[in-house]
mmCIF file of C-alpha atoms in Angstrom:
data_model
loop_
_atom_site.group_PDB
_atom_site.id
_atom_site.type_symbol
_atom_site.label_atom_id
_atom_site.label_comp_id
_atom_site.label_asym_id
_atom_site.label_seq_id
_atom_site.Cartn_x
_atom_site.Cartn_y
_atom_site.Cartn_z
ATOM 1 C CA MET A 3 25.948 -0.101 8.150
ATOM 2 C CA ARG A 4 26.645 -0.007 4.401
ATOM 3 C CA ALA A 5 23.776 0.639 2.002
ATOM 4 C CA LEU A 6 23.140 1.623 -1.619
ATOM 5 C CA GLN A 7 21.750 5.156 -1.671
ATOM 6 C CA TRP A 8 19.993 7.257 -4.290
ATOM 7 C CA GLU A 9 22.030 10.434 -4.804
ATOM 8 C CA GLY A 10 20.071 12.009 -7.648
ATOM 9 C CA VAL A 11 18.891 11.129 -11.155
ATOM 10 C CA ASN A 12 21.120 8.331 -12.470
ATOM 11 C CA LYS A 13 23.391 8.637 -9.436
ATOM 12 C CA LEU A 14 23.942 5.835 -6.920
ATOM 13 C CA ALA A 15 26.568 5.407 -4.222
ATOM 14 C CA VAL A 16 27.325 2.945 -1.435
ATOM 15 C CA GLY A 17 27.481 4.849 1.846
ATOM 16 C CA THR A 18 26.979 4.475 5.568
ATOM 17 C CA VAL A 19 23.540 4.826 7.173
ATOM 18 C CA PRO A 20 22.327 4.192 10.742
ATOM 19 C CA ASP A 21 21.468 0.615 11.679
ATOM 20 C CA PRO A 22 17.708 -0.038 11.688
ATOM 21 C CA GLU A 23 15.903 -0.370 15.015
ATOM 22 C CA LEU A 24 12.648 -1.967 16.091
ATOM 23 C CA ARG A 25 9.877 0.661 16.076
ATOM 24 C CA ASN A 26 6.802 -1.450 16.705
ATOM 25 C CA PRO A 27 6.293 -4.705 18.613
ATOM 26 C CA GLY A 28 5.517 -6.630 15.416
ATOM 27 C CA ASP A 29 8.785 -5.654 13.697
ATOM 28 C CA VAL A 30 11.844 -7.783 13.027
ATOM 29 C CA ILE A 31 15.345 -6.830 11.950
ATOM 30 C CA VAL A 32 16.691 -8.941 9.091
ATOM 31 C CA ARG A 33 20.336 -9.354 8.177
ATOM 32 C CA VAL A 34 20.143 -9.242 4.387
ATOM 33 C CA THR A 35 21.971 -12.104 2.701
ATOM 34 C CA ARG A 36 20.731 -11.535 -0.859
ATOM 35 C CA THR A 37 19.008 -8.592 -2.522
ATOM 36 C CA VAL A 38 18.335 -8.123 -6.217
ATOM 37 C CA THR A 39 17.755 -5.391 -8.767
ATOM 38 C CA CYS A 40 14.312 -4.913 -10.292
ATOM 39 C CA GLY A 41 13.280 -3.189 -13.497
ATOM 40 C CA SER A 42 10.968 -0.918 -11.525
ATOM 41 C CA ASP A 43 14.039 0.442 -9.707
ATOM 42 C CA LEU A 44 15.164 1.951 -13.000
ATOM 43 C CA HIS A 45 12.133 4.259 -12.942
ATOM 44 C CA LEU A 46 13.434 5.658 -9.641
ATOM 45 C CA LEU A 47 16.967 5.907 -10.955
ATOM 46 C CA GLY A 48 15.829 7.752 -14.081
ATOM 47 C CA GLY A 49 13.736 10.274 -12.171
ATOM 48 C CA TYR A 50 10.391 9.127 -13.583
ATOM 49 C CA ILE A 51 8.965 8.741 -10.086
ATOM 50 C CA PRO A 52 9.794 12.125 -8.536
ATOM 51 C CA PHE A 53 9.386 11.312 -4.868
ATOM 52 C CA MET A 54 12.914 10.229 -3.975
ATOM 53 C CA GLU A 55 15.159 12.085 -1.553
ATOM 54 C CA LYS A 56 18.935 12.119 -1.527
ATOM 55 C CA GLY A 57 20.233 9.331 0.681
ATOM 56 C CA ASP A 58 17.200 7.037 0.283
ATOM 57 C CA VAL A 59 18.158 3.347 0.349
ATOM 58 C CA LEU A 60 16.982 1.320 -2.665
ATOM 59 C CA GLY A 61 15.905 -2.308 -2.981
ATOM 60 C CA HIS A 62 12.708 -4.278 -2.330
ATOM 61 C CA GLU A 63 13.332 -7.918 -3.300
ATOM 62 C CA PHE A 64 15.370 -9.747 -0.666
ATOM 63 C CA LEU A 65 16.080 -12.644 1.642
ATOM 64 C CA GLY A 66 17.919 -12.864 4.932
ATOM 65 C CA GLU A 67 18.151 -13.998 8.548
ATOM 66 C CA ILE A 68 16.181 -12.590 11.473
ATOM 67 C CA VAL A 69 18.558 -11.145 14.067
ATOM 68 C CA GLU A 70 16.054 -9.326 16.312
ATOM 69 C CA ALA A 71 12.312 -9.684 16.855
ATOM 70 C CA GLY A 72 9.721 -7.522 18.599
ATOM 71 C CA PRO A 73 7.698 -8.899 21.521
ATOM 72 C CA ASP A 74 4.505 -9.394 19.454
ATOM 73 C CA VAL A 75 6.149 -11.527 16.757
ATOM 74 C CA ARG A 76 4.699 -15.040 16.953
ATOM 75 C CA ASN A 77 5.553 -16.797 13.687
ATOM 76 C CA HIS A 78 9.300 -16.191 13.660
ATOM 77 C CA ARG A 79 12.307 -16.342 15.905
ATOM 78 C CA VAL A 80 15.898 -15.125 15.777
ATOM 79 C CA GLY A 81 17.868 -17.237 13.322
ATOM 80 C CA ASP A 82 15.008 -17.927 10.910
ATOM 81 C CA ARG A 83 15.852 -17.723 7.200
ATOM 82 C CA VAL A 84 13.078 -15.659 5.645
ATOM 83 C CA VAL A 85 12.007 -14.216 2.325
ATOM 84 C CA VAL A 86 10.015 -10.996 2.626
ATOM 85 C CA SER A 87 7.222 -9.631 0.465
ATOM 86 C CA SER A 88 8.216 -6.354 -1.152
ATOM 87 C CA PHE A 89 4.876 -4.792 -0.172
ATOM 88 C CA ILE A 90 4.122 -4.109 3.485
ATOM 89 C CA SER A 91 0.727 -5.240 4.760
ATOM 90 C CA CYS A 92 -0.914 -5.320 8.178
ATOM 91 C CA GLY A 93 -2.984 -8.477 7.703
ATOM 92 C CA ASN A 94 -5.985 -7.017 9.562
ATOM 93 C CA CYS A 95 -7.648 -4.361 7.392
ATOM 94 C CA TRP A 96 -10.529 -4.885 4.924
ATOM 95 C CA TYR A 97 -8.158 -5.116 1.934
ATOM 96 C CA CYS A 98 -5.928 -7.681 3.618
ATOM 97 C CA ASP A 99 -9.047 -9.700 4.465
ATOM 98 C CA GLN A 100 -9.787 -9.754 0.705
ATOM 99 C CA LYS A 101 -6.181 -10.901 0.066
ATOM 100 C CA LEU A 102 -5.483 -7.611 -1.751
ATOM 101 C CA TYR A 103 -2.327 -7.102 0.263
ATOM 102 C CA SER A 104 -0.712 -4.385 -1.850
ATOM 103 C CA LEU A 105 -3.792 -2.244 -1.157
ATOM 104 C CA CYS A 106 -3.444 -2.487 2.639
ATOM 105 C CA GLU A 107 -4.801 0.521 4.522
ATOM 106 C CA ASN A 108 -1.987 0.519 7.099
ATOM 107 C CA GLY A 109 1.195 -0.340 5.208
ATOM 108 C CA ASN A 110 1.855 3.112 3.752
ATOM 109 C CA THR A 111 2.715 5.652 6.436
ATOM 110 C CA ASN A 112 2.795 8.505 3.908
ATOM 111 C CA PRO A 113 -0.462 8.131 1.931
ATOM 112 C CA ALA A 114 -1.085 11.780 0.994
ATOM 113 C CA ILE A 115 1.001 11.729 -2.201
ATOM 114 C CA THR A 116 -0.723 8.755 -3.794
ATOM 115 C CA GLU A 117 -4.157 9.793 -2.532
ATOM 116 C CA THR A 118 -3.658 12.999 -4.501
ATOM 117 C CA LEU A 119 -2.291 11.205 -7.585
ATOM 118 C CA TRP A 120 -4.596 8.204 -7.754
ATOM 119 C CA GLY A 121 -7.572 8.915 -5.483
ATOM 120 C CA HIS A 122 -6.554 6.285 -2.915
ATOM 121 C CA ALA A 123 -3.214 5.138 -1.514
ATOM 122 C CA PRO A 124 -1.833 1.639 -2.061
ATOM 123 C CA SER A 125 0.242 0.000 0.628
ATOM 124 C CA GLY A 126 3.886 0.786 1.310
ATOM 125 C CA CYS A 127 6.853 -0.837 -0.385
ATOM 126 C CA PHE A 128 10.463 -1.237 0.696
ATOM 127 C CA GLY A 129 12.881 1.171 -0.949
ATOM 128 C CA TYR A 130 10.408 2.660 -3.404
ATOM 129 C CA SER A 131 10.157 6.402 -2.809
ATOM 130 C CA HIS A 132 8.241 8.492 -0.317
ATOM 131 C CA ALA A 133 5.072 8.030 -2.348
ATOM 132 C CA MET A 134 5.141 4.409 -1.193
ATOM 133 C CA GLY A 135 5.916 5.122 2.448
ATOM 134 C CA GLY A 136 9.562 6.194 2.404
ATOM 135 C CA ASN A 137 10.689 2.835 3.793
ATOM 136 C CA ALA A 138 14.393 2.023 3.783
ATOM 137 C CA GLY A 139 15.248 -0.540 1.121
ATOM 138 C CA SER A 140 16.977 -3.898 1.114
ATOM 139 C CA HIS A 141 20.260 -2.988 -0.603
ATOM 140 C CA ALA A 142 21.851 -2.789 2.824
ATOM 141 C CA GLU A 143 23.342 -5.007 5.482
ATOM 142 C CA TYR A 144 20.197 -4.898 7.641
ATOM 143 C CA ILE A 145 16.548 -3.918 7.195
ATOM 144 C CA ARG A 146 13.548 -3.378 9.450
ATOM 145 C CA VAL A 147 10.500 -5.441 8.454
ATOM 146 C CA PRO A 148 7.134 -4.218 9.831
ATOM 147 C CA PHE A 149 4.220 -6.631 10.343
ATOM 148 C CA ALA A 150 6.706 -9.507 10.197
ATOM 149 C CA ASP A 151 4.137 -12.205 10.947
ATOM 150 C CA VAL A 152 2.282 -11.164 7.786
ATOM 151 C CA GLY A 153 5.049 -10.311 5.326
ATOM 152 C CA ALA A 154 8.014 -12.553 6.201
ATOM 153 C CA PHE A 155 8.013 -16.265 5.321
ATOM 154 C CA THR A 156 10.343 -18.977 6.572
ATOM 155 C CA VAL A 157 12.182 -20.609 3.682
ATOM 156 C CA PRO A 158 11.999 -24.434 3.582
ATOM 157 C CA ASP A 159 15.324 -26.237 3.929
ATOM 158 C CA ALA A 160 14.863 -27.738 0.463
ATOM 159 C CA VAL A 161 14.888 -24.301 -1.202
ATOM 160 C CA SER A 162 18.199 -22.540 -1.811
ATOM 161 C CA ASP A 163 18.756 -18.846 -1.166
ATOM 162 C CA GLU A 164 19.229 -18.294 -4.885
ATOM 163 C CA ARG A 165 15.830 -19.788 -5.678
ATOM 164 C CA ALA A 166 13.843 -18.422 -2.732
ATOM 165 C CA LEU A 167 15.048 -14.852 -3.324
ATOM 166 C CA PHE A 168 12.739 -14.370 -6.307
ATOM 167 C CA ALA A 169 9.630 -15.368 -4.347
ATOM 168 C CA SER A 170 9.966 -11.956 -2.667
ATOM 169 C CA ASP A 171 8.683 -10.126 -5.745
ATOM 170 C CA SER A 172 9.360 -11.419 -9.266
ATOM 171 C CA ALA A 173 7.717 -14.824 -8.925
ATOM 172 C CA SER A 174 4.837 -13.412 -6.865
ATOM 173 C CA THR A 175 4.214 -10.653 -9.393
ATOM 174 C CA GLY A 176 4.347 -13.008 -12.344
ATOM 175 C CA TRP A 177 2.038 -15.548 -10.734
ATOM 176 C CA MET A 178 -0.443 -12.814 -9.862
ATOM 177 C CA GLY A 179 -0.596 -11.729 -13.509
ATOM 178 C CA ALA A 180 -1.518 -15.224 -14.651
ATOM 179 C CA ASP A 181 -3.889 -15.840 -11.742
ATOM 180 C CA LEU A 182 -5.800 -12.552 -11.760
ATOM 181 C CA GLY A 183 -5.563 -12.410 -15.538
ATOM 182 C CA GLY A 184 -7.788 -15.472 -15.481
ATOM 183 C CA VAL A 185 -5.571 -18.058 -17.192
ATOM 184 C CA LYS A 186 -7.486 -21.334 -17.594
ATOM 185 C CA PRO A 187 -6.582 -24.776 -18.935
ATOM 186 C CA GLY A 188 -6.402 -24.681 -22.728
ATOM 187 C CA ASP A 189 -5.816 -20.925 -23.007
ATOM 188 C CA VAL A 190 -3.379 -19.220 -25.335
ATOM 189 C CA VAL A 191 -1.403 -16.696 -23.297
ATOM 190 C CA ALA A 192 0.909 -13.936 -24.549
ATOM 191 C CA VAL A 193 3.417 -12.231 -22.252
ATOM 192 C CA TRP A 194 5.114 -8.961 -23.188
ATOM 193 C CA GLY A 195 8.589 -8.807 -21.621
ATOM 194 C CA ALA A 196 11.114 -11.597 -21.005
ATOM 195 C CA GLY A 197 12.665 -10.187 -17.859
ATOM 196 C CA ALA A 198 12.276 -11.926 -14.521
ATOM 197 C CA VAL A 199 8.619 -10.981 -14.038
ATOM 198 C CA GLY A 200 7.637 -11.891 -17.593
ATOM 199 C CA GLN A 201 9.372 -15.253 -17.313
ATOM 200 C CA MET A 202 7.635 -15.991 -14.029
ATOM 201 C CA ALA A 203 4.261 -15.008 -15.517
ATOM 202 C CA ALA A 204 4.886 -17.379 -18.409
ATOM 203 C CA ARG A 205 5.808 -20.235 -16.072
ATOM 204 C CA ALA A 206 2.726 -19.560 -13.954
ATOM 205 C CA ALA A 207 0.508 -19.661 -17.035
ATOM 206 C CA THR A 208 1.986 -23.020 -17.988
ATOM 207 C CA LEU A 209 1.447 -24.449 -14.508
ATOM 208 C CA LEU A 210 -2.141 -23.160 -14.556
ATOM 209 C CA GLY A 211 -2.792 -25.240 -17.671
ATOM 210 C CA ALA A 212 -2.365 -22.884 -20.629
ATOM 211 C CA ALA A 213 -2.070 -24.771 -23.917
ATOM 212 C CA ARG A 214 0.359 -22.262 -25.458
ATOM 213 C CA VAL A 215 2.413 -19.523 -23.815
ATOM 214 C CA ILE A 216 4.241 -17.023 -26.025
ATOM 215 C CA VAL A 217 6.762 -14.504 -24.647
ATOM 216 C CA ILE A 218 7.619 -11.354 -26.609
ATOM 217 C CA ASP A 219 10.897 -9.447 -26.337
ATOM 218 C CA ARG A 220 13.844 -8.357 -28.473
ATOM 219 C CA LEU A 221 16.815 -9.550 -26.381
ATOM 220 C CA GLU A 222 17.966 -12.932 -27.608
ATOM 221 C CA ASN A 223 19.612 -14.012 -24.346
ATOM 222 C CA ARG A 224 16.335 -13.495 -22.488
ATOM 223 C CA LEU A 225 14.316 -15.281 -25.150
ATOM 224 C CA GLN A 226 16.784 -18.176 -24.914
ATOM 225 C CA GLN A 227 16.197 -18.320 -21.153
ATOM 226 C CA VAL A 228 12.453 -18.509 -21.787
ATOM 227 C CA GLU A 229 12.862 -21.457 -24.130
ATOM 228 C CA GLN A 230 15.411 -23.268 -21.958
ATOM 229 C CA HIS A 231 14.130 -22.692 -18.413
ATOM 230 C CA ILE A 232 10.465 -21.747 -18.787
ATOM 231 C CA GLY A 233 9.463 -23.972 -21.693
ATOM 232 C CA ALA A 234 7.448 -21.295 -23.483
ATOM 233 C CA GLU A 235 7.436 -20.129 -27.107
ATOM 234 C CA THR A 236 9.072 -16.832 -28.054
ATOM 235 C CA LEU A 237 8.694 -13.936 -30.490
ATOM 236 C CA ASN A 238 11.284 -11.261 -31.262
ATOM 237 C CA TYR A 239 9.231 -8.130 -31.937
ATOM 238 C CA GLU A 240 12.028 -6.601 -34.017
ATOM 239 C CA GLN A 241 11.906 -9.535 -36.425
ATOM 240 C CA THR A 242 8.209 -10.305 -36.841
ATOM 241 C CA ASP A 243 4.700 -8.871 -36.936
ATOM 242 C CA VAL A 244 3.659 -9.645 -33.369
ATOM 243 C CA GLY A 245 -0.081 -9.188 -33.895
ATOM 244 C CA GLY A 246 -0.163 -11.346 -37.010
ATOM 245 C CA GLU A 247 1.968 -14.070 -35.453
ATOM 246 C CA LEU A 248 -0.189 -14.186 -32.328
ATOM 247 C CA ARG A 249 -3.330 -14.605 -34.416
ATOM 248 C CA GLU A 250 -1.614 -17.370 -36.369
ATOM 249 C CA ARG A 251 -0.802 -19.210 -33.147
ATOM 250 C CA SER A 252 -4.284 -18.825 -31.655
ATOM 251 C CA GLY A 253 -6.617 -20.040 -34.369
ATOM 252 C CA GLY A 254 -7.035 -16.557 -35.819
ATOM 253 C CA ARG A 255 -8.650 -15.122 -32.680
ATOM 254 C CA GLY A 256 -5.744 -13.669 -30.704
ATOM 255 C CA PRO A 257 -4.569 -14.702 -27.235
ATOM 256 C CA ASP A 258 -7.145 -15.395 -24.526
ATOM 257 C CA VAL A 259 -4.978 -13.659 -21.925
ATOM 258 C CA CYS A 260 -2.378 -10.960 -22.547
ATOM 259 C CA ILE A 261 0.046 -10.120 -19.732
ATOM 260 C CA GLU A 262 2.088 -6.916 -19.929
ATOM 261 C CA ALA A 263 5.327 -7.179 -17.945
ATOM 262 C CA VAL A 264 7.297 -4.245 -19.353
ATOM 263 C CA GLY A 265 6.234 -1.015 -17.668
ATOM 264 C CA MET A 266 6.568 2.695 -18.143
ATOM 265 C CA GLU A 267 9.843 2.707 -20.102
ATOM 266 C CA ALA A 268 8.757 0.343 -22.884
ATOM 267 C CA HIS A 269 10.757 0.106 -26.113
ATOM 268 C CA ALA A 270 9.497 -0.400 -29.657
ATOM 269 C CA PRO A 271 10.895 -0.102 -33.177
ATOM 270 C CA GLY A 272 9.868 2.787 -35.385
ATOM 271 C CA ALA A 273 8.191 6.146 -34.914
ATOM 272 C CA GLN A 274 5.907 5.063 -32.070
ATOM 273 C CA PHE A 275 8.863 4.774 -29.704
ATOM 274 C CA ALA A 276 10.286 8.168 -30.656
ATOM 275 C CA TYR A 277 6.869 9.782 -30.202
ATOM 276 C CA ASP A 278 6.346 8.296 -26.743
ATOM 277 C CA GLN A 279 9.897 8.938 -25.597
ATOM 278 C CA ILE A 280 9.788 12.620 -26.584
ATOM 279 C CA LYS A 281 6.462 13.135 -24.821
ATOM 280 C CA GLN A 282 7.804 11.386 -21.718
ATOM 281 C CA GLN A 283 11.019 13.418 -21.666
ATOM 282 C CA LEU A 284 8.992 16.627 -22.006
ATOM 283 C CA ARG A 285 6.729 15.372 -19.185
ATOM 284 C CA LEU A 286 3.701 15.592 -21.471
ATOM 285 C CA GLN A 287 3.062 12.029 -20.351
ATOM 286 C CA THR A 288 4.654 10.202 -17.429
ATOM 287 C CA ASP A 289 4.780 6.723 -18.956
ATOM 288 C CA ARG A 290 5.397 5.012 -22.308
ATOM 289 C CA PRO A 291 2.433 2.613 -22.759
ATOM 290 C CA ILE A 292 3.696 0.896 -25.913
ATOM 291 C CA ALA A 293 3.374 -2.687 -24.654
ATOM 292 C CA VAL A 294 -0.063 -2.047 -23.114
ATOM 293 C CA ARG A 295 -1.375 -0.661 -26.404
ATOM 294 C CA GLU A 296 -0.076 -3.681 -28.279
ATOM 295 C CA ALA A 297 -1.539 -6.134 -25.765
ATOM 296 C CA ILE A 298 -4.983 -4.518 -26.004
ATOM 297 C CA HIS A 299 -4.923 -4.618 -29.792
ATOM 298 C CA ALA A 300 -3.648 -8.213 -29.924
ATOM 299 C CA CYS A 301 -6.023 -9.705 -27.339
ATOM 300 C CA ARG A 302 -9.004 -11.661 -28.665
ATOM 301 C CA LYS A 303 -12.509 -10.265 -28.326
ATOM 302 C CA GLY A 304 -13.798 -10.834 -24.815
ATOM 303 C CA GLY A 305 -10.294 -11.623 -23.592
ATOM 304 C CA SER A 306 -8.290 -10.440 -20.603
ATOM 305 C CA VAL A 307 -5.341 -8.038 -20.344
ATOM 306 C CA PHE A 308 -3.355 -7.829 -17.121
ATOM 307 C CA VAL A 309 -0.886 -4.974 -16.549
ATOM 308 C CA LEU A 310 2.041 -6.053 -14.368
ATOM 309 C CA GLY A 311 4.556 -3.397 -15.436
ATOM 310 C CA VAL A 312 4.840 -0.383 -13.141
ATOM 311 C CA TYR A 313 3.114 2.825 -14.267
ATOM 312 C CA ALA A 314 3.111 6.093 -12.359
ATOM 313 C CA GLY A 315 0.658 8.547 -13.859
ATOM 314 C CA PHE A 316 -0.733 9.453 -17.268
ATOM 315 C CA VAL A 317 -0.342 8.163 -20.810
ATOM 316 C CA ASP A 318 -1.252 9.436 -24.256
ATOM 317 C CA LYS A 319 -3.282 7.620 -26.909
ATOM 318 C CA PHE A 320 -4.636 4.863 -24.703
ATOM 319 C CA PRO A 321 -6.821 2.622 -26.941
ATOM 320 C CA LEU A 322 -10.024 2.957 -24.939
ATOM 321 C CA GLY A 323 -12.126 2.323 -28.021
ATOM 322 C CA ALA A 324 -10.506 -1.061 -28.606
ATOM 323 C CA LEU A 325 -10.953 -1.971 -24.948
ATOM 324 C CA MET A 326 -14.653 -1.122 -24.938
ATOM 325 C CA ASN A 327 -15.685 -2.395 -28.352
ATOM 326 C CA LYS A 328 -13.795 -5.685 -28.030
ATOM 327 C CA GLY A 329 -15.338 -6.333 -24.621
ATOM 328 C CA LEU A 330 -11.978 -6.717 -22.884
ATOM 329 C CA THR A 331 -11.331 -7.087 -19.189
ATOM 330 C CA VAL A 332 -8.286 -5.009 -18.195
ATOM 331 C CA ARG A 333 -6.804 -5.299 -14.724
ATOM 332 C CA GLY A 334 -3.599 -4.317 -13.000
ATOM 333 C CA ALA A 335 -2.071 -4.371 -9.535
ATOM 334 C CA GLN A 336 1.023 -4.135 -7.483
ATOM 335 C CA MET A 337 1.811 -7.603 -6.271
ATOM 336 C CA HIS A 338 -0.088 -9.296 -3.449
ATOM 337 C CA GLY A 339 2.961 -11.192 -2.245
ATOM 338 C CA GLN A 340 1.479 -12.515 0.974
ATOM 339 C CA ARG A 341 -1.190 -14.252 -1.113
ATOM 340 C CA TYR A 342 1.293 -16.221 -3.196
ATOM 341 C CA ILE A 343 4.659 -16.636 -1.443
ATOM 342 C CA PRO A 344 3.820 -19.747 0.650
ATOM 343 C CA MET A 345 2.511 -21.567 -2.436
ATOM 344 C CA LEU A 346 5.513 -20.459 -4.494
ATOM 345 C CA LEU A 347 7.989 -21.704 -1.886
ATOM 346 C CA ASP A 348 6.204 -25.059 -1.939
ATOM 347 C CA ARG A 349 6.436 -25.233 -5.733
ATOM 348 C CA MET A 350 10.096 -24.223 -5.546
ATOM 349 C CA ALA A 351 10.760 -27.053 -3.086
ATOM 350 C CA LYS A 352 9.099 -29.507 -5.508
ATOM 351 C CA GLY A 353 11.183 -28.245 -8.429
ATOM 352 C CA GLU A 354 8.162 -26.928 -10.342
ATOM 353 C CA LEU A 355 9.456 -23.355 -10.284
ATOM 354 C CA VAL A 356 13.129 -22.535 -10.842
ATOM 355 C CA THR A 357 14.582 -19.048 -10.731
ATOM 356 C CA GLU A 358 18.369 -19.384 -10.319
ATOM 357 C CA HIS A 359 18.994 -18.625 -13.985
ATOM 358 C CA LEU A 360 17.594 -15.107 -13.516
ATOM 359 C CA ALA A 361 20.574 -14.129 -11.329
ATOM 360 C CA THR A 362 22.990 -13.688 -14.218
ATOM 361 C CA HIS A 363 25.343 -11.489 -12.182
ATOM 362 C CA VAL A 364 26.212 -11.807 -8.471
ATOM 363 C CA LEU A 365 28.209 -8.959 -6.937
ATOM 364 C CA PRO A 366 29.214 -7.679 -3.501
ATOM 365 C CA LEU A 367 27.145 -4.723 -2.280
ATOM 366 C CA ASP A 368 30.117 -2.398 -2.772
ATOM 367 C CA ARG A 369 29.751 -2.959 -6.532
ATOM 368 C CA ALA A 370 26.018 -2.267 -6.590
ATOM 369 C CA PRO A 371 26.313 0.952 -8.678
ATOM 370 C CA GLU A 372 28.185 -1.073 -11.294
ATOM 371 C CA GLY A 373 25.528 -3.773 -11.102
ATOM 372 C CA TYR A 374 22.762 -1.260 -11.766
ATOM 373 C CA ARG A 375 24.659 0.174 -14.706
ATOM 374 C CA MET A 376 25.006 -3.304 -16.224
ATOM 375 C CA PHE A 377 21.351 -4.043 -15.498
ATOM 376 C CA LYS A 378 20.121 -0.797 -17.036
ATOM 377 C CA GLU A 379 22.287 -1.068 -20.140
ATOM 378 C CA LYS A 380 21.731 -4.853 -20.360
ATOM 379 C CA GLU A 381 25.475 -5.353 -20.570
ATOM 380 C CA ASP A 382 26.911 -8.858 -20.705
ATOM 381 C CA GLY A 383 23.432 -10.345 -20.912
ATOM 382 C CA CYS A 384 22.424 -9.035 -17.499
ATOM 383 C CA VAL A 385 18.888 -10.115 -16.573
ATOM 384 C CA ARG A 386 19.154 -9.453 -12.844
ATOM 385 C CA ALA A 387 22.080 -8.445 -10.610
ATOM 386 C CA VAL A 388 22.105 -9.942 -7.111
ATOM 387 C CA PHE A 389 24.027 -8.174 -4.344
ATOM 388 C CA LEU A 390 25.648 -9.827 -1.333
ATOM 389 C CA PRO A 391 25.828 -7.336 1.583
#
């Protein structure tokens, strides 16, 4: 079958790989009908997560049709249209019982790398390096889905492919940030990043009752999407003092909840960006924590900061003093998709959550390298590129 493969730093190619096969009785094989780029993929492409091997298949956010099912699969049958959580979870371990699905004890078949890096291993993820299990990704014609009764969800007839696709990761991640960040009715919420995840976090905050939601970015087309489709306020950080403006819009206190949806390759104007970029390129730090620093400084005393952007290792000049002395709660997580996808599909069916506008570019799989180039360089207003295998 055809698949998009990692061929080295900043090198992608569509090639031929073996068709997937059932390995365990709870597996299904899905014919991928839509699969989409994600900003976290760019960390793999740029070599910032050094656990890729030549030929690895990328992609973790997808939707498709079940074409084969193992004998232990009970919730699905051949022909079902399903959206699949990007993180792989068994549904039976202690962490899954706590609904912390991305921390599953059995989803990552290669835990040694992350146990060494982080002390414990998170679960596995589709198409996201050998540190996260070495699972084949979704930018392919077919994909094997382990623990299908836990991680695959039948899409209601009322929800289109284009809308349901983003429940796989972006909408789940965004909702988790607002939920676990503790958004309550009446809160002022600030979101750093107006990509797909940031937009979904902003929409979740609104639906959870926030009085004001403010999204921060520098790309005007994305800020326009926020205003038009999400209904949130916007700030262009290249044109205003973000901290001062946030205090102005929150009664002088600062936001109650700050959600960072940017990640390890954050941008900023001025010397701070150059400093962080040089240190990252020299591998003196693995990540650029610019947006996290700003969120911690902007958040009100006693407030909450939730880190949604992907980070891999170590950062310099983390404002621990501000965190401690302001009494902040700081949390982060990979997304617990199985916890949120059923609810999100229901909201999508009711029209409360729309995502079609995120798919600014739709391309055949053969043009996936071009799609990633456009996505990385933000050409032609690309927010997300969707591939049709």
